[in-house]
PDB file of C-alpha atoms in Angstrom:
ATOM      1  CA  ALA A  11      46.035 121.697-172.850  1.00 79.00           C
ATOM      2  CA  GLN A  12      44.610 124.700-174.604  1.00 86.00           C
ATOM      3  CA  THR A  13      46.378 126.343-177.513  1.00 92.00           C
ATOM      4  CA  VAL A  14      45.683 129.336-179.730  1.00 95.00           C
ATOM      5  CA  THR A  15      47.351 129.764-183.107  1.00 96.00           C
ATOM      6  CA  GLN A  16      47.453 132.783-185.369  1.00 97.00           C
ATOM      7  CA  SER A  17      49.165 131.817-188.616  1.00 96.00           C
ATOM      8  CA  GLN A  18      49.544 135.336-190.023  1.00 96.00           C
ATOM      9  CA  PRO A  19      52.318 137.265-188.241  1.00 95.00           C
ATOM     10  CA  GLU A  20      51.683 140.316-190.432  1.00 96.00           C
ATOM     11  CA  MET A  21      48.840 141.536-192.605  1.00 97.00           C
ATOM     12  CA  SER A  22      48.169 144.718-194.522  1.00 97.00           C
ATOM     13  CA  VAL A  23      45.006 146.238-195.939  1.00 98.00           C
ATOM     14  CA  GLN A  24      44.150 149.292-197.983  1.00 98.00           C
ATOM     15  CA  GLU A  25      42.103 151.902-196.212  1.00 97.00           C
ATOM     16  CA  ALA A  26      38.343 151.290-196.703  1.00 97.00           C
ATOM     17  CA  GLU A  27      38.944 147.670-197.751  1.00 98.00           C
ATOM     18  CA  THR A  28      38.143 144.477-195.844  1.00 98.00           C
ATOM     19  CA  VAL A  29      40.636 142.183-194.152  1.00 98.00           C
ATOM     20  CA  THR A  30      40.281 138.857-192.361  1.00 98.00           C
ATOM     21  CA  LEU A  31      42.585 137.721-189.573  1.00 98.00           C
ATOM     22  CA  SER A  32      42.789 134.000-188.839  1.00 98.00           C
ATOM     23  CA  CYS A  33      42.740 132.189-185.523  1.00 98.00           C
ATOM     24  CA  THR A  34      42.551 128.505-184.711  1.00 98.00           C
ATOM     25  CA  TYR A  35      42.417 127.000-181.268  1.00 97.00           C
ATOM     26  CA  ASP A  36      42.367 123.691-179.505  1.00 95.00           C
ATOM     27  CA  THR A  37      40.590 122.709-176.323  1.00 92.00           C
ATOM     28  CA  SER A  38      38.924 119.608-174.973  1.00 89.00           C
ATOM     29  CA  GLU A  39      36.316 121.737-173.219  1.00 86.00           C
ATOM     30  CA  SER A  40      32.812 122.016-174.645  1.00 84.00           C
ATOM     31  CA  ASP A  41      32.097 125.285-172.851  1.00 85.00           C
ATOM     32  CA  TYR A  42      34.482 128.114-173.713  1.00 90.00           C
ATOM     33  CA  TYR A  43      34.652 131.705-174.886  1.00 92.00           C
ATOM     34  CA  LEU A  44      36.649 133.410-177.584  1.00 95.00           C
ATOM     35  CA  PHE A  45      37.863 136.979-177.781  1.00 95.00           C
ATOM     36  CA  TRP A  46      39.704 139.305-180.114  1.00 97.00           C
ATOM     37  CA  TYR A  47      41.830 142.019-178.524  1.00 97.00           C
ATOM     38  CA  LYS A  48      43.549 144.939-180.193  1.00 97.00           C
ATOM     39  CA  GLN A  49      46.860 146.358-178.984  1.00 95.00           C
ATOM     40  CA  PRO A  50      47.850 149.697-180.559  1.00 94.00           C
ATOM     41  CA  PRO A  51      51.363 151.122-180.126  1.00 90.00           C
ATOM     42  CA  SER A  52      50.243 152.588-176.793  1.00 90.00           C
ATOM     43  CA  ARG A  53      50.386 148.976-175.506  1.00 90.00           C
ATOM     44  CA  GLN A  54      46.867 149.207-174.122  1.00 91.00           C
ATOM     45  CA  MET A  55      44.800 146.025-174.572  1.00 93.00           C
ATOM     46  CA  ILE A  56      41.341 146.745-176.005  1.00 94.00           C
ATOM     47  CA  LEU A  57      38.509 144.247-176.402  1.00 94.00           C
ATOM     48  CA  VAL A  58      37.275 144.124-179.995  1.00 97.00           C
ATOM     49  CA  ILE A  59      34.695 141.341-179.965  1.00 96.00           C
ATOM     50  CA  ARG A  60      33.715 138.166-178.097  1.00 94.00           C
ATOM     51  CA  GLN A  61      31.922 134.925-178.898  1.00 94.00           C
ATOM     52  CA  GLU A  62      30.365 132.255-176.719  1.00 90.00           C
ATOM     53  CA  ALA A  63      31.022 128.744-178.027  1.00 89.00           C
ATOM     54  CA  TYR A  64      27.443 127.639-177.405  1.00 88.00           C
ATOM     55  CA  LYS A  65      26.097 130.368-179.698  1.00 87.00           C
ATOM     56  CA  GLN A  66      25.879 129.482-183.375  1.00 85.00           C
ATOM     57  CA  GLN A  67      25.307 133.054-184.463  1.00 91.00           C
ATOM     58  CA  ASN A  68      28.491 134.946-185.297  1.00 94.00           C
ATOM     59  CA  ALA A  69      29.165 138.010-183.171  1.00 93.00           C
ATOM     60  CA  THR A  70      29.203 141.461-184.761  1.00 94.00           C
ATOM     61  CA  GLU A  71      30.355 144.812-183.392  1.00 93.00           C
ATOM     62  CA  ASN A  72      29.997 147.636-185.904  1.00 95.00           C
ATOM     63  CA  ARG A  73      32.734 147.106-188.539  1.00 97.00           C
ATOM     64  CA  PHE A  74      34.049 143.993-186.792  1.00 97.00           C
ATOM     65  CA  SER A  75      32.585 140.538-187.198  1.00 97.00           C
ATOM     66  CA  VAL A  76      33.716 136.976-186.645  1.00 97.00           C
ATOM     67  CA  ASN A  77      33.386 133.730-188.528  1.00 97.00           C
ATOM     68  CA  PHE A  78      33.121 131.094-185.816  1.00 96.00           C
ATOM     69  CA  GLN A  79      33.451 127.522-187.065  1.00 95.00           C
ATOM     70  CA  LYS A  80      33.182 125.346-183.963  1.00 93.00           C
ATOM     71  CA  ALA A  81      33.822 122.000-185.635  1.00 93.00           C
ATOM     72  CA  ALA A  82      36.945 123.344-187.304  1.00 95.00           C
ATOM     73  CA  LYS A  83      37.963 125.240-184.132  1.00 95.00           C
ATOM     74  CA  SER A  84      38.373 128.377-186.152  1.00 97.00           C
ATOM     75  CA  PHE A  85      37.598 131.957-185.087  1.00 97.00           C
ATOM     76  CA  SER A  86      38.504 134.551-187.713  1.00 98.00           C
ATOM     77  CA  LEU A  87      38.037 138.300-187.415  1.00 98.00           C
ATOM     78  CA  LYS A  88      36.777 140.378-190.326  1.00 98.00           C
ATOM     79  CA  ILE A  89      37.359 144.109-190.341  1.00 98.00           C
ATOM     80  CA  SER A  90      35.260 145.993-192.862  1.00 98.00           C
ATOM     81  CA  ASP A  91      35.891 149.512-194.160  1.00 98.00           C
ATOM     82  CA  SER A  92      39.362 149.503-192.598  1.00 98.00           C
ATOM     83  CA  GLN A  93      40.490 152.740-191.011  1.00 97.00           C
ATOM     84  CA  LEU A  94      43.950 154.055-190.172  1.00 97.00           C
ATOM     85  CA  GLY A  95      43.103 153.654-186.495  1.00 96.00           C
ATOM     86  CA  ASP A  96      42.691 149.920-186.982  1.00 97.00           C
ATOM     87  CA  ALA A  97      46.453 149.516-187.358  1.00 97.00           C
ATOM     88  CA  ALA A  98      47.563 147.486-184.348  1.00 97.00           C
ATOM     89  CA  MET A  99      48.472 144.040-183.080  1.00 96.00           C
ATOM     90  CA  TYR A 100      45.450 141.760-182.893  1.00 98.00           C
ATOM     91  CA  PHE A 101      45.311 138.871-180.464  1.00 97.00           C
ATOM     92  CA  CYS A 102      42.909 135.976-180.387  1.00 97.00           C
ATOM     93  CA  ALA A 103      42.179 134.614-176.890  1.00 96.00           C
ATOM     94  CA  LEU A 104      40.488 131.513-175.473  1.00 94.00           C
ATOM     95  CA  LYS A 105      38.847 131.256-172.066  1.00 91.00           C
ATOM     96  CA  THR A 106      37.783 127.869-170.773  1.00 83.00           C
ATOM     97  CA  SER A 107      35.815 126.733-167.768  1.00 73.00           C
ATOM     98  CA  TYR A 108      39.048 126.519-165.811  1.00 69.00           C
ATOM     99  CA  ASP A 109      39.176 130.301-166.109  1.00 77.00           C
ATOM    100  CA  LYS A 110      42.532 130.350-167.818  1.00 84.00           C
ATOM    101  CA  VAL A 111      42.707 132.867-170.629  1.00 90.00           C
ATOM    102  CA  ILE A 112      45.249 131.905-173.286  1.00 92.00           C
ATOM    103  CA  PHE A 113      46.372 134.234-176.065  1.00 95.00           C
ATOM    104  CA  GLY A 114      47.658 133.584-179.549  1.00 95.00           C
ATOM    105  CA  PRO A 115      50.949 135.052-180.815  1.00 95.00           C
ATOM    106  CA  GLY A 116      49.235 137.944-182.559  1.00 96.00           C
ATOM    107  CA  THR A 117      48.886 139.440-186.042  1.00 97.00           C
ATOM    108  CA  SER A 118      50.330 142.834-186.832  1.00 96.00           C
ATOM    109  CA  LEU A 119      47.884 144.738-189.044  1.00 97.00           C
ATOM    110  CA  SER A 120      49.025 147.667-191.172  1.00 97.00           C
ATOM    111  CA  VAL A 121      46.525 149.964-192.878  1.00 97.00           C
ATOM    112  CA  ILE A 122      47.742 151.592-196.096  1.00 97.00           C
ATOM    113  CA  PRO A 123      46.308 155.033-196.854  1.00 95.00           C
TER     114      PRO A 123
ATOM    115  CA  ASN B  16      37.329 154.108-160.416  1.00 69.00           C
ATOM    116  CA  ALA B  17      40.965 153.567-161.428  1.00 81.00           C
ATOM    117  CA  GLY B  18      40.519 150.048-162.873  1.00 93.00           C
ATOM    118  CA  VAL B  19      43.699 147.951-162.826  1.00 96.00           C
ATOM    119  CA  THR B  20      46.789 149.761-161.590  1.00 96.00           C
ATOM    120  CA  GLN B  21      50.304 148.423-162.039  1.00 97.00           C
ATOM    121  CA  THR B  22      53.448 149.775-160.460  1.00 96.00           C
ATOM    122  CA  PRO B  23      56.148 150.502-161.379  1.00 96.00           C
ATOM    123  CA  LYS B  24      55.824 151.449-165.054  1.00 95.00           C
ATOM    124  CA  PHE B  25      59.496 150.762-165.751  1.00 96.00           C
ATOM    125  CA  ARG B  26      62.247 148.964-163.905  1.00 96.00           C
ATOM    126  CA  ILE B  27      65.828 147.908-164.579  1.00 97.00           C
ATOM    127  CA  LEU B  28      67.179 145.022-162.522  1.00 96.00           C
ATOM    128  CA  LYS B  29      70.589 143.466-162.312  1.00 97.00           C
ATOM    129  CA  ILE B  30      70.924 139.723-162.711  1.00 97.00           C
ATOM    130  CA  GLY B  31      70.178 137.989-159.428  1.00 96.00           C
ATOM    131  CA  GLN B  32      68.163 140.828-157.911  1.00 97.00           C
ATOM    132  CA  SER B  33      64.590 140.355-156.766  1.00 96.00           C
ATOM    133  CA  MET B  34      61.548 142.566-157.040  1.00 96.00           C
ATOM    134  CA  THR B  35      57.789 142.618-156.709  1.00 97.00           C
ATOM    135  CA  LEU B  36      55.486 143.935-159.400  1.00 97.00           C
ATOM    136  CA  GLN B  37      52.397 145.385-157.831  1.00 97.00           C
ATOM    137  CA  CYS B  38      48.879 145.045-159.210  1.00 98.00           C
ATOM    138  CA  THR B  39      45.693 146.327-157.641  1.00 97.00           C
ATOM    139  CA  GLN B  40      42.145 146.636-158.922  1.00 97.00           C
ATOM    140  CA  ASP B  41      39.193 148.526-157.487  1.00 95.00           C
ATOM    141  CA  MET B  42      36.400 146.785-159.409  1.00 93.00           C
ATOM    142  CA  ASN B  43      35.891 143.955-156.902  1.00 92.00           C
ATOM    143  CA  HIS B  44      36.851 141.401-159.558  1.00 93.00           C
ATOM    144  CA  ASN B  45      37.456 137.868-158.384  1.00 91.00           C
ATOM    145  CA  TYR B  46      39.689 136.785-161.256  1.00 93.00           C
ATOM    146  CA  MET B  47      43.162 138.208-161.693  1.00 95.00           C
ATOM    147  CA  TYR B  48      45.955 137.299-164.096  1.00 95.00           C
ATOM    148  CA  TRP B  49      49.609 137.983-164.781  1.00 97.00           C
ATOM    149  CA  TYR B  50      50.961 137.853-168.325  1.00 97.00           C
ATOM    150  CA  ARG B  51      54.305 138.567-169.911  1.00 97.00           C
ATOM    151  CA  GLN B  52      54.739 139.873-173.424  1.00 96.00           C
ATOM    152  CA  ASP B  53      58.101 139.498-175.084  1.00 93.00           C
ATOM    153  CA  PRO B  54      58.928 141.858-177.987  1.00 84.00           C
ATOM    154  CA  GLY B  55      56.775 141.153-181.022  1.00 81.00           C
ATOM    155  CA  MET B  56      55.095 138.237-179.304  1.00 85.00           C
ATOM    156  CA  GLY B  57      51.791 137.380-177.728  1.00 90.00           C
ATOM    157  CA  LEU B  58      50.874 137.263-174.072  1.00 94.00           C
ATOM    158  CA  LYS B  59      51.939 134.267-172.032  1.00 95.00           C
ATOM    159  CA  LEU B  60      50.039 133.475-168.829  1.00 94.00           C
ATOM    160  CA  ILE B  61      52.313 133.324-165.782  1.00 97.00           C
ATOM    161  CA  TYR B  62      49.882 132.861-162.895  1.00 96.00           C
ATOM    162  CA  TYR B  63      46.233 133.472-162.252  1.00 94.00           C
ATOM    163  CA  SER B  64      43.842 133.616-159.319  1.00 94.00           C
ATOM    164  CA  VAL B  65      40.114 132.999-159.087  1.00 90.00           C
ATOM    165  CA  GLY B  66      39.766 134.565-155.658  1.00 91.00           C
ATOM    166  CA  ALA B  67      41.550 135.568-152.486  1.00 93.00           C
ATOM    167  CA  GLY B  68      43.732 132.746-151.230  1.00 94.00           C
ATOM    168  CA  ILE B  69      43.602 130.812-154.520  1.00 94.00           C
ATOM    169  CA  THR B  70      46.335 130.888-157.148  1.00 96.00           C
ATOM    170  CA  ASP B  71      47.296 128.588-159.999  1.00 94.00           C
ATOM    171  CA  LYS B  72      50.094 128.262-162.501  1.00 94.00           C
ATOM    172  CA  GLY B  73      49.758 129.376-166.061  1.00 93.00           C
ATOM    173  CA  GLU B  74      51.906 128.585-169.095  1.00 91.00           C
ATOM    174  CA  VAL B  75      55.229 130.036-167.903  1.00 95.00           C
ATOM    175  CA  PRO B  76      55.357 130.111-164.060  1.00 97.00           C
ATOM    176  CA  ASN B  77      59.026 129.248-163.525  1.00 96.00           C
ATOM    177  CA  GLY B  78      60.994 132.006-161.828  1.00 95.00           C
ATOM    178  CA  TYR B  79      57.891 133.740-160.461  1.00 97.00           C
ATOM    179  CA  ASN B  80      55.697 133.611-157.390  1.00 97.00           C
ATOM    180  CA  VAL B  81      52.348 135.172-156.558  1.00 97.00           C
ATOM    181  CA  SER B  82      50.067 135.653-153.616  1.00 96.00           C
ATOM    182  CA  ARG B  83      46.458 136.767-153.310  1.00 97.00           C
ATOM    183  CA  SER B  84      45.710 137.778-149.748  1.00 96.00           C
ATOM    184  CA  THR B  85      42.987 140.252-150.713  1.00 96.00           C
ATOM    185  CA  THR B  86      40.538 140.584-153.583  1.00 95.00           C
ATOM    186  CA  GLU B  87      42.166 143.829-154.674  1.00 96.00           C
ATOM    187  CA  ASP B  88      45.856 142.919-154.804  1.00 97.00           C
ATOM    188  CA  PHE B  89      47.783 140.352-156.823  1.00 98.00           C
ATOM    189  CA  PRO B  90      51.555 140.981-156.584  1.00 98.00           C
ATOM    190  CA  LEU B  91      54.037 139.116-158.771  1.00 98.00           C
ATOM    191  CA  ARG B  92      57.410 138.285-157.241  1.00 97.00           C
ATOM    192  CA  LEU B  93      60.573 137.731-159.263  1.00 96.00           C
ATOM    193  CA  GLU B  94      63.329 135.936-157.403  1.00 89.00           C
ATOM    194  CA  LEU B  95      66.877 135.896-158.794  1.00 93.00           C
ATOM    195  CA  ALA B  96      66.120 137.902-161.923  1.00 95.00           C
ATOM    196  CA  ALA B  97      67.516 136.563-165.210  1.00 96.00           C
ATOM    197  CA  PRO B  98      67.893 138.240-168.645  1.00 96.00           C
ATOM    198  CA  SER B  99      65.190 135.879-169.943  1.00 95.00           C
ATOM    199  CA  GLN B 100      62.716 137.707-167.724  1.00 96.00           C
ATOM    200  CA  THR B 101      63.166 140.928-169.663  1.00 96.00           C
ATOM    201  CA  SER B 102      59.642 141.586-170.862  1.00 97.00           C
ATOM    202  CA  VAL B 103      56.535 143.699-170.482  1.00 96.00           C
ATOM    203  CA  TYR B 104      54.310 142.413-167.709  1.00 98.00           C
ATOM    204  CA  PHE B 105      50.566 142.883-167.763  1.00 97.00           C
ATOM    205  CA  CYS B 106      48.149 142.381-164.927  1.00 97.00           C
ATOM    206  CA  ALA B 107      44.472 141.839-165.744  1.00 96.00           C
ATOM    207  CA  SER B 108      41.232 141.181-163.924  1.00 95.00           C
ATOM    208  CA  SER B 109      37.709 140.096-164.755  1.00 91.00           C
ATOM    209  CA  PRO B 110      34.463 139.679-162.850  1.00 86.00           C
ATOM    210  CA  GLN B 111      32.968 136.301-162.106  1.00 71.00           C
ATOM    211  CA  VAL B 112      29.466 137.356-163.104  1.00 56.00           C
ATOM    212  CA  THR B 113      29.536 135.882-166.597  1.00 62.00           C
ATOM    213  CA  ASN B 114      32.137 133.756-168.312  1.00 68.00           C
ATOM    214  CA  ASN B 115      32.237 135.964-171.382  1.00 77.00           C
ATOM    215  CA  SER B 116      33.434 138.914-169.337  1.00 83.00           C
ATOM    216  CA  PRO B 117      36.528 140.382-170.959  1.00 87.00           C
ATOM    217  CA  LEU B 118      39.794 141.038-169.201  1.00 91.00           C
ATOM    218  CA  HIS B 119      40.508 144.519-167.892  1.00 93.00           C
ATOM    219  CA  PHE B 120      44.202 145.216-168.322  1.00 95.00           C
ATOM    220  CA  GLY B 121      46.641 147.435-166.530  1.00 96.00           C
ATOM    221  CA  ASN B 122      49.069 149.559-168.538  1.00 93.00           C
ATOM    222  CA  GLY B 123      51.950 147.164-168.090  1.00 95.00           C
ATOM    223  CA  THR B 124      55.375 147.198-166.461  1.00 96.00           C
ATOM    224  CA  ARG B 125      58.437 147.182-168.693  1.00 96.00           C
ATOM    225  CA  LEU B 126      61.194 145.209-166.980  1.00 97.00           C
ATOM    226  CA  THR B 127      64.771 144.977-168.181  1.00 96.00           C
ATOM    227  CA  VAL B 128      67.229 142.569-166.576  1.00 96.00           C
ATOM    228  CA  THR B 129      70.898 143.232-167.364  1.00 95.00           C
TER     229      THR B 129
END
């Protein structure tokens, strides 16, 4: 069975600072994909960044980057130069070859002006 | 191109009633998913489908049924609604082209069972 764990229910960061959100997962598959989604109060689900498990290089999208540690089954999200618009729920998700997409419980991020 | 459309946006059901949550997508995606999100929680997979005529259970399928007769539509049926099914329901789809394709979400249906 696949599982996704996010151990930080809530996080806060000062505007312009950097914050890292943690995610660990478990799967017996060797081929899988990892995602971070953002959910603002509007409830819309927005893709932040994605990572293929077979790629060693960490994915980067502008101010967002990941630290993918395959052996440790860890997939953390780093947000640099935090902005007020980054305040949201952040969900880590795992997609395996069986095409299931499983989400973690989420981390609520607050940005302090 | 409307993307993923869910109807209704809101619904209140009495215990024991039944209803169907509609989901349709116009992107010709093969994969479709139903999730529920309880307050302050993550998304739990109810059912998913990898193509017309094919459905499979997710993490929390009890109390729900689905069908996938066309590529576009993936309705979720609630039989004998219970208060535990009070939640926000999200439908999502993704193409089969590459496995790293993200999910495209609908705007959700807020369901209250009283």
